Amino acid sequence: MIRAVSAAVLLAVLVAGCADDEPSTKPTFGGGSEPSGASAGELADLKAAARIEDCPAPGDVEPPADGALPDLELDCLGGGRSARLSALAGTPTVINLWASWCTECRDELPLLARADREYGDRVQFIGIDVKDAAPEAALRLADQSGVVYPQLVDRAGRTQGPLRFSGLPQTVLVDAQGRMVATERTPFRSYADVTAAIRRHLGVTP
């Protein structure tokens, strides 16, 4: 009897030890990619190969105080001039927050790339790569998804509080005056979802 109990206890300890050694597959906010080893030159080459546009220059419209984008300056993913979020006023804008480790972002990015092509100059699209340890992976994902609109990078998650998002992907819709008028907190599942959100919150149709 004692021998049987001892064997059961030993088996439980071994099983528990194996479970602890298994890597977690649970998604987390702000992690998942291996740390970057790419140089600035390599990132610039990846950006050029993907034909991602330069980050936007400051607009001519002074944003209002209420509901305005935060006055945060972010680097441009892959190099180039930095950009201030508060200076994006002047054109209705879709700001998509994403990362290379975000599974649902991979499904959503091609939909936003299509919208960027079809809306043309009537809507400005901006991406922000958030808490991503592997910018080269982000640039490759943008390239694979057909994304060419400007991409900012937020390594430390500084936008999380001001843009009021809790996970990725999320999309902030900004009117021509620079006011944040809505946040889509669930991923877009279809192109119709994207156009419906833009029509409802920004009043622009494809």
mmCIF file of N, CA and C in Angstrom, residues 53 111-121 123-125 148-149 191:
data_model
loop_
_atom_site.group_PDB
_atom_site.id
_atom_site.type_symbol
_atom_site.label_atom_id
_atom_site.label_comp_id
_atom_site.label_asym_id
_atom_site.label_seq_id
_atom_site.Cartn_x
_atom_site.Cartn_y
_atom_site.Cartn_z
ATOM 1 N N GLU A 53 5.405 53.800 -47.784
ATOM 2 C CA GLU A 53 5.532 55.246 -47.945
ATOM 3 C C GLU A 53 6.224 55.878 -46.737
ATOM 4 N N LEU A 111 -6.913 43.569 -45.584
ATOM 5 C CA LEU A 111 -8.163 44.320 -45.746
ATOM 6 C C LEU A 111 -7.904 45.820 -45.701
ATOM 7 N N LEU A 112 -7.038 46.232 -44.793
ATOM 8 C CA LEU A 112 -6.697 47.655 -44.694
ATOM 9 C C LEU A 112 -5.869 48.102 -45.891
ATOM 10 N N ALA A 113 -5.011 47.216 -46.392
ATOM 11 C CA ALA A 113 -4.229 47.539 -47.589
ATOM 12 C C ALA A 113 -5.154 47.781 -48.780
ATOM 13 N N ARG A 114 -6.180 46.967 -48.901
ATOM 14 C CA ARG A 114 -7.145 47.147 -49.995
ATOM 15 C C ARG A 114 -7.890 48.474 -49.829
ATOM 16 N N ALA A 115 -8.290 48.778 -48.600
ATOM 17 C CA ALA A 115 -8.997 50.037 -48.364
ATOM 18 C C ALA A 115 -8.114 51.233 -48.696
ATOM 19 N N ASP A 116 -6.851 51.155 -48.349
ATOM 20 C CA ASP A 116 -5.915 52.245 -48.656
ATOM 21 C C ASP A 116 -5.860 52.494 -50.162
ATOM 22 N N ARG A 117 -5.845 51.427 -50.942
ATOM 23 C CA ARG A 117 -5.811 51.583 -52.403
ATOM 24 C C ARG A 117 -7.106 52.182 -52.928
ATOM 25 N N GLU A 118 -8.244 51.736 -52.395
ATOM 26 C CA GLU A 118 -9.525 52.120 -52.982
ATOM 27 C C GLU A 118 -10.021 53.493 -52.517
ATOM 28 N N TYR A 119 -9.633 53.920 -51.330
ATOM 29 C CA TYR A 119 -10.060 55.245 -50.869
ATOM 30 C C TYR A 119 -9.155 56.351 -51.403
ATOM 31 N N GLY A 120 -7.950 56.024 -51.796
ATOM 32 C CA GLY A 120 -7.058 57.027 -52.361
ATOM 33 C C GLY A 120 -6.766 58.154 -51.381
ATOM 34 N N ASP A 121 -6.825 59.390 -51.885
ATOM 35 C CA ASP A 121 -6.482 60.555 -51.061
ATOM 36 C C ASP A 121 -7.608 60.971 -50.112
ATOM 37 N N VAL A 123 -8.990 59.272 -47.683
ATOM 38 C CA VAL A 123 -8.756 58.774 -46.324
ATOM 39 C C VAL A 123 -7.272 58.449 -46.192
ATOM 40 N N GLN A 124 -6.693 58.890 -45.101
ATOM 41 C CA GLN A 124 -5.290 58.612 -44.815
ATOM 42 C C GLN A 124 -5.200 57.380 -43.902
ATOM 43 N N PHE A 125 -4.328 56.446 -44.259
ATOM 44 C CA PHE A 125 -4.118 55.250 -43.443
ATOM 45 C C PHE A 125 -2.724 55.309 -42.819
ATOM 46 N N VAL A 148 1.317 49.404 -48.003
ATOM 47 C CA VAL A 148 2.322 50.396 -48.407
ATOM 48 C C VAL A 148 2.118 51.735 -47.694
ATOM 49 N N TYR A 149 1.036 51.865 -46.918
ATOM 50 C CA TYR A 149 0.806 53.140 -46.231
ATOM 51 C C TYR A 149 1.817 53.303 -45.085
ATOM 52 N N TYR A 191 -13.755 42.927 -45.728
ATOM 53 C CA TYR A 191 -13.592 44.268 -46.288
ATOM 54 C C TYR A 191 -14.835 45.102 -46.035
#
